[in-house]
Short mmCIF file of C-alpha atoms and ligand atoms in Angstrom, two decimals:
data_model
loop_
_atom_site.label_atom_id
_atom_site.label_comp_id
_atom_site.label_asym_id
_atom_site.label_seq_id
_atom_site.Cartn_x
_atom_site.Cartn_y
_atom_site.Cartn_z
CA MET A 371 143.57 243.64 109.92
CA ASP A 372 141.45 245.78 112.30
CA ALA A 373 143.03 245.70 115.78
CA ILE A 374 139.70 244.83 117.37
CA LEU A 375 139.34 241.72 115.21
CA GLN A 376 142.80 240.62 116.25
CA LYS A 377 141.70 241.09 119.88
CA ILE A 378 138.52 239.03 119.33
CA SER A 379 140.69 236.24 117.97
CA GLU A 380 143.14 236.51 120.90
CA TYR A 381 140.41 236.39 123.58
CA LEU A 382 138.72 233.49 121.77
CA LEU A 383 142.05 231.63 122.08
CA LYS A 384 141.96 232.34 125.83
CA GLY A 385 138.37 231.06 125.98
CA ASP A 386 137.19 234.35 127.47
CA ASP A 387 133.53 234.41 126.40
CA GLU A 388 132.68 237.65 128.23
CA LYS A 389 135.49 239.56 126.52
CA VAL A 390 134.64 238.09 123.11
CA PHE A 391 130.99 239.09 123.65
CA GLU A 392 132.00 242.65 124.56
CA LEU A 393 134.57 243.07 121.76
CA THR A 394 132.17 241.71 119.14
CA LYS A 395 129.61 244.24 120.33
CA GLN A 396 132.21 247.02 120.01
CA ALA A 397 133.24 245.85 116.53
CA ILE A 398 129.59 246.03 115.43
CA GLU A 399 129.35 249.55 116.89
CA GLN A 400 132.44 250.48 114.84
CA ASN A 401 130.46 249.45 111.73
CA ILE A 402 132.76 246.59 110.82
CA SER A 403 130.75 244.20 108.65
CA PRO A 404 129.38 241.09 110.41
CA LYS A 405 131.03 238.88 107.78
CA LYS A 406 134.42 240.48 108.47
CA ILE A 407 133.99 240.09 112.24
CA LEU A 408 133.02 236.46 111.72
CA ASP A 409 135.81 235.57 109.26
CA ASN A 410 138.71 237.67 110.57
CA GLY A 411 137.86 237.55 114.28
CA LEU A 412 135.89 234.50 115.38
CA ILE A 413 136.67 231.92 112.67
CA ALA A 414 140.31 233.08 112.50
CA GLY A 415 140.64 232.35 116.24
CA MET A 416 138.90 229.00 115.90
CA ASN A 417 141.29 227.95 113.13
CA ILE A 418 144.28 228.66 115.40
CA ILE A 419 142.60 226.61 118.16
CA GLY A 420 142.30 223.72 115.68
CA GLU A 421 146.01 223.90 114.85
CA GLN A 422 147.06 224.10 118.52
CA PHE A 423 144.81 221.16 119.39
CA LYS A 424 146.28 219.10 116.55
CA LYS A 425 149.81 219.77 117.84
CA HIS A 426 148.73 218.83 121.42
CA GLU A 427 149.61 222.35 122.58
CA ILE A 428 146.13 222.66 124.13
CA PHE A 429 143.56 220.13 125.33
CA LEU A 430 139.86 219.41 124.97
CA PRO A 431 138.67 221.71 127.81
CA ASP A 432 140.51 224.60 126.09
CA VAL A 433 138.71 223.83 122.83
CA LEU A 434 135.38 223.74 124.67
CA MET A 435 136.09 227.14 126.26
CA ALA A 436 136.98 228.56 122.84
CA ALA A 437 133.73 227.14 121.42
CA LYS A 438 131.80 228.87 124.22
CA ALA A 439 133.55 232.15 123.37
CA MET A 440 132.77 231.60 119.68
CA TYR A 441 129.08 231.25 120.54
CA ALA A 442 129.20 234.45 122.65
CA GLY A 443 130.39 236.31 119.55
CA MET A 444 127.97 234.56 117.24
CA ASP A 445 125.06 235.54 119.51
CA GLN A 446 125.89 239.19 118.77
CA LEU A 447 126.21 238.64 115.02
CA LYS A 448 123.18 236.40 114.56
CA PRO A 449 120.52 239.16 114.30
CA LEU A 450 122.69 240.99 111.77
CA LEU A 451 123.21 237.93 109.62
CA LEU A 452 119.46 237.28 109.57
CA LYS A 453 117.21 239.39 107.40
CA ASP A 454 113.57 239.98 108.30
CA GLY A 455 110.44 239.64 106.26
CA ILE A 456 111.73 237.70 103.30
CA GLN A 457 109.35 235.37 101.49
CA SER A 458 110.22 231.70 102.12
CA MET A 459 112.71 230.35 99.58
CA GLY A 460 111.89 226.75 100.56
CA LYS A 461 112.56 224.32 103.37
CA ILE A 462 115.80 222.57 104.25
CA VAL A 463 116.55 219.91 106.85
CA LEU A 464 119.94 220.52 108.43
CA GLY A 465 122.06 218.63 110.94
CA THR A 466 125.42 217.27 111.99
CA VAL A 467 125.64 213.54 111.34
CA HIS A 468 125.54 210.71 113.87
CA GLY A 469 128.58 210.43 116.15
CA ASP A 470 129.58 214.03 115.56
CA LEU A 471 129.02 216.75 118.18
CA HIS A 472 130.55 219.67 116.26
CA ASP A 473 127.77 222.16 115.61
CA ILE A 474 129.33 225.63 115.26
CA GLY A 475 129.76 225.44 111.47
CA LYS A 476 126.37 223.80 111.00
CA ASN A 477 124.74 226.55 113.06
CA LEU A 478 126.44 229.20 110.95
CA VAL A 479 125.15 227.54 107.80
CA GLY A 480 121.65 227.56 109.38
CA ILE A 481 121.89 231.26 110.25
CA MET A 482 122.99 232.19 106.73
CA LEU A 483 120.26 230.06 105.12
CA LYS A 484 117.61 231.63 107.36
CA GLY A 485 119.05 235.05 106.49
CA ALA A 486 118.63 234.22 102.82
CA GLY A 487 114.96 233.36 103.39
CA PHE A 488 115.03 229.57 103.77
CA GLU A 489 112.98 227.76 106.40
CA VAL A 490 115.53 225.67 108.28
CA ILE A 491 114.55 222.55 110.22
CA ASP A 492 117.61 222.12 112.40
CA LEU A 493 117.89 218.59 113.79
CA GLY A 494 120.95 219.49 115.88
CA ASN A 495 124.01 217.28 116.12
CA ASP A 496 124.60 213.51 116.39
CA VAL A 497 121.66 212.90 114.04
CA PRO A 498 121.10 209.30 112.80
CA ALA A 499 120.96 208.86 109.01
CA GLU A 500 117.36 207.58 109.06
CA LYS A 501 116.19 210.66 110.97
CA PHE A 502 117.27 213.06 108.20
CA VAL A 503 115.26 211.11 105.63
CA GLU A 504 112.23 210.59 107.89
CA ILE A 505 111.89 214.30 108.65
CA ALA A 506 112.59 215.35 105.05
CA LEU A 507 109.78 213.07 103.82
CA ASN A 508 107.34 214.11 106.55
CA GLU A 509 108.00 217.81 106.03
CA GLN A 510 108.16 217.56 102.23
CA VAL A 511 111.57 219.12 102.18
CA LYS A 512 113.54 219.43 98.95
CA VAL A 513 117.05 219.64 100.42
CA ILE A 514 118.91 217.82 103.19
CA GLY A 515 122.04 219.58 104.50
CA LEU A 516 124.63 217.38 106.21
CA SER A 517 127.57 218.59 108.23
CA ALA A 518 130.53 216.51 109.50
CA LEU A 519 133.77 217.59 111.14
CA LEU A 520 135.35 214.20 111.74
CA THR A 521 136.85 211.85 109.18
CA THR A 522 135.21 209.03 111.15
CA THR A 523 131.69 210.48 110.78
CA MET A 524 131.85 211.61 107.14
CA THR A 525 130.71 208.10 106.16
CA VAL A 526 127.27 208.70 107.71
CA MET A 527 126.60 211.10 104.83
CA LYS A 528 126.87 208.18 102.41
CA GLU A 529 124.34 206.27 104.55
CA VAL A 530 121.82 209.12 104.19
CA ILE A 531 122.26 209.11 100.41
CA SER A 532 121.90 205.30 100.31
CA ILE A 533 118.60 205.50 102.21
CA LEU A 534 117.35 208.17 99.78
CA LYS A 535 118.32 205.88 96.89
CA GLU A 536 116.56 202.89 98.51
CA LYS A 537 113.40 204.97 98.82
CA ASP A 538 113.80 206.20 95.25
CA THR A 539 113.67 209.81 96.41
CA THR A 540 116.94 211.19 95.00
CA ASN A 541 115.03 213.15 92.35
CA SER A 542 112.77 214.94 94.80
CA ILE A 543 115.21 215.34 97.73
CA LYS A 544 118.66 216.78 97.02
CA THR A 545 121.65 216.62 99.37
CA ILE A 546 124.32 219.16 100.20
CA VAL A 547 127.34 218.27 102.33
CA GLY A 548 129.95 220.34 104.12
CA GLY A 549 132.45 220.47 106.95
CA ALA A 550 136.21 220.83 107.36
CA PRO A 551 137.28 217.30 106.28
CA LEU A 552 134.96 217.29 103.24
CA SER A 553 135.93 218.02 99.63
CA LYS A 554 134.19 218.36 96.31
CA ASP A 555 135.69 215.03 95.26
CA TYR A 556 134.40 213.23 98.35
CA ALA A 557 130.94 214.73 97.84
CA LYS A 558 130.95 213.43 94.26
CA GLU A 559 132.22 210.03 95.35
CA ILE A 560 129.33 209.50 97.79
CA GLY A 561 126.74 210.83 95.33
CA ALA A 562 125.86 214.11 97.09
CA ASP A 563 124.22 216.71 94.86
CA ALA A 564 126.33 219.59 96.18
CA TYR A 565 129.30 220.48 98.35
CA ALA A 566 129.87 223.84 100.04
CA TYR A 567 133.13 225.01 101.60
CA ASP A 568 131.56 227.66 103.86
CA ALA A 569 128.22 229.05 105.00
CA ALA A 570 127.89 231.70 102.27
CA ASN A 571 128.75 229.12 99.62
CA ALA A 572 126.12 226.80 101.16
CA VAL A 573 123.44 229.43 100.51
CA GLU A 574 124.50 229.74 96.85
CA SER A 575 124.57 225.96 96.44
CA VAL A 576 121.14 225.44 98.03
CA LYS A 577 119.68 228.17 95.80
CA ALA A 578 121.15 226.43 92.75
CA LEU A 579 119.85 223.03 93.92
CA ILE A 580 116.28 224.20 94.14
CA GLY A 581 116.47 226.42 91.08
CA ARG A 582 116.15 229.76 92.89
CA THR A 583 119.43 231.39 91.81
CO1 LIG B 17 136.89 218.84 117.60
N1 LIG B 17 138.01 218.17 116.14
N2 LIG B 17 136.87 217.07 118.42
N3 LIG B 17 135.87 219.70 119.01
N4 LIG B 17 137.30 220.49 116.77
C1 LIG B 17 138.29 219.08 115.02
C2 LIG B 17 137.24 218.93 113.92
C3 LIG B 17 139.73 218.60 114.57
C4 LIG B 17 140.06 218.88 113.08
C5 LIG B 17 140.79 219.24 115.51
C6 LIG B 17 142.21 218.86 115.14
O1 LIG B 17 142.65 217.79 115.48
N5 LIG B 17 142.89 219.71 114.44
C7 LIG B 17 139.67 217.07 114.90
C8 LIG B 17 139.14 216.17 113.79
C9 LIG B 17 140.22 215.31 113.16
C10 LIG B 17 139.66 214.50 112.05
O2 LIG B 17 138.69 213.81 112.16
N6 LIG B 17 140.31 214.63 110.91
C11 LIG B 17 138.75 217.08 116.12
C12 LIG B 17 138.66 216.03 117.08
C13 LIG B 17 139.68 214.90 116.91
C14 LIG B 17 137.73 216.00 118.12
C15 LIG B 17 137.49 214.91 119.17
C16 LIG B 17 137.54 213.46 118.61
C17 LIG B 17 138.54 215.12 120.28
C18 LIG B 17 138.58 214.07 121.36
O3 LIG B 17 137.60 213.79 121.99
N7 LIG B 17 139.74 213.50 121.51
C19 LIG B 17 136.09 215.27 119.73
C20 LIG B 17 134.96 214.58 118.95
C21 LIG B 17 133.62 214.74 119.63
C22 LIG B 17 132.52 214.27 118.70
O4 LIG B 17 132.08 214.99 117.85
N8 LIG B 17 132.08 213.02 118.86
C23 LIG B 17 136.06 216.74 119.47
C24 LIG B 17 135.33 217.64 120.25
C25 LIG B 17 135.28 219.02 120.06
C26 LIG B 17 134.56 219.99 121.01
C27 LIG B 17 133.26 219.43 121.56
C28 LIG B 17 135.49 220.29 122.13
C29 LIG B 17 134.43 221.27 120.10
C30 LIG B 17 133.07 221.37 119.36
C31 LIG B 17 132.10 222.32 120.03
C32 LIG B 17 130.88 222.55 119.18
O5 LIG B 17 130.85 222.42 117.96
N9 LIG B 17 129.82 222.91 119.87
C33 LIG B 17 135.50 221.02 119.03
C34 LIG B 17 136.01 222.03 118.16
C35 LIG B 17 135.54 223.43 118.44
C36 LIG B 17 136.91 221.74 117.09
C37 LIG B 17 137.64 222.73 116.16
C38 LIG B 17 138.81 223.30 116.94
C39 LIG B 17 136.86 223.86 115.55
C40 LIG B 17 135.60 223.44 114.79
C41 LIG B 17 134.79 224.69 114.49
O6 LIG B 17 133.79 224.95 115.15
N10 LIG B 17 135.29 225.52 113.52
C42 LIG B 17 138.12 221.74 114.99
C43 LIG B 17 139.39 222.20 114.27
C44 LIG B 17 139.09 222.88 112.96
O7 LIG B 17 138.10 222.60 112.30
N11 LIG B 17 139.96 223.75 112.53
C45 LIG B 17 138.04 220.42 115.63
C46 LIG B 17 134.65 226.80 113.19
C47 LIG B 17 133.49 226.55 112.21
C48 LIG B 17 132.88 227.89 111.81
O8 LIG B 17 134.03 225.93 111.05
O9 LIG B 17 132.87 223.72 111.52
O10 LIG B 17 134.56 223.92 109.63
P1 LIG B 17 133.50 224.54 110.47
O11 LIG B 17 132.30 224.99 109.50
C49 LIG B 17 132.50 225.75 108.34
C50 LIG B 17 132.74 224.92 107.06
O12 LIG B 17 133.33 223.66 107.31
C51 LIG B 17 131.40 224.84 106.43
O13 LIG B 17 130.81 226.10 106.75
C52 LIG B 17 131.19 226.47 108.07
C53 LIG B 17 131.24 227.98 108.17
O14 LIG B 17 132.20 228.52 107.31
N12 LIG B 17 130.42 223.83 106.80
C54 LIG B 17 129.41 223.52 105.94
C55 LIG B 17 130.25 223.11 107.92
N13 LIG B 17 129.17 222.35 107.83
C56 LIG B 17 128.62 222.58 106.62
C57 LIG B 17 127.46 222.07 106.02
C58 LIG B 17 127.14 222.51 104.74
C59 LIG B 17 127.95 223.43 104.08
C60 LIG B 17 129.09 223.96 104.65
O15 LIG B 17 126.07 222.10 104.08
C61 LIG B 17 125.05 221.43 104.75
#
């Protein structure tokens, strides 16, 4: 792996946002692809943080610092992941479900969708089930994208799908779900139309959902 990507990962672990910002900038100047910087630098570091947190080797403030450093790197990559002047591919409502504050992955999905030409209505995090449906109907959106990082909040996705069923809108509004605890099987179980394991896969899945592959 490129030494600089290793360094990005190491400083993310230390929660040093200034250093991560600077190193990400340098990696871009070295013509390393944004996807590689993201996957092998920033996300690689975040995955280690997740493991350390699980083993109680680090605590919540450390995770928060790492998240801040992750955003410092993402700020540098964002313009490169976005493409200008593409005709709109359609609208999507996106958000992290109620009770869940994790938004890094959801934001990455949003960046990649925008980069692919979709108009993204980002509702943020901790979004109640009814809100997703209300906005999707008001904005005449064809796809709702739901993100969840906690096993305790995954169930809100099922609530969104139930509301869509109640309103008889499952034909016109499709759902895509994602997030670390999710799986294809769980998505199928709750009646979601698609599941994506990462941001690039989310773009492919949304394209397939609205017939723009
Ligand atoms: Co939290 N957290 N956290 N956390 N956190 C996890 C998720 C956890 C797995 C850590 C662990 O124990 N190993 C664990 C969940 C356990 C479980 O439920 N099974 C956990 C916990 C327990 C908690 C708290 C409960 C801790 C506490 O308070 N005791 C608490 C909950 C707060 C709440 O939400 N109510 C909490 C808090 C936090 C912080 C606020 C400190 C911070 C979030 C900051 C932020 O998001 N602004 C945080 C973080 C950073 C993490 C970890 C370390 C990293 C998450 C992340 O950003 N990953 C995480 C461990 C881990 O996941 N390895 C952990 C990087 C990101 C790019 O990946 O989000 O998976 P990810 O997104 C990916 C894919 O999943 C996919 O594409 C993305 C890009 O590739 N994807 C989609 C995501 N959404 C998608 C939607 C799609 C399609 C694909 O379609 C719409």
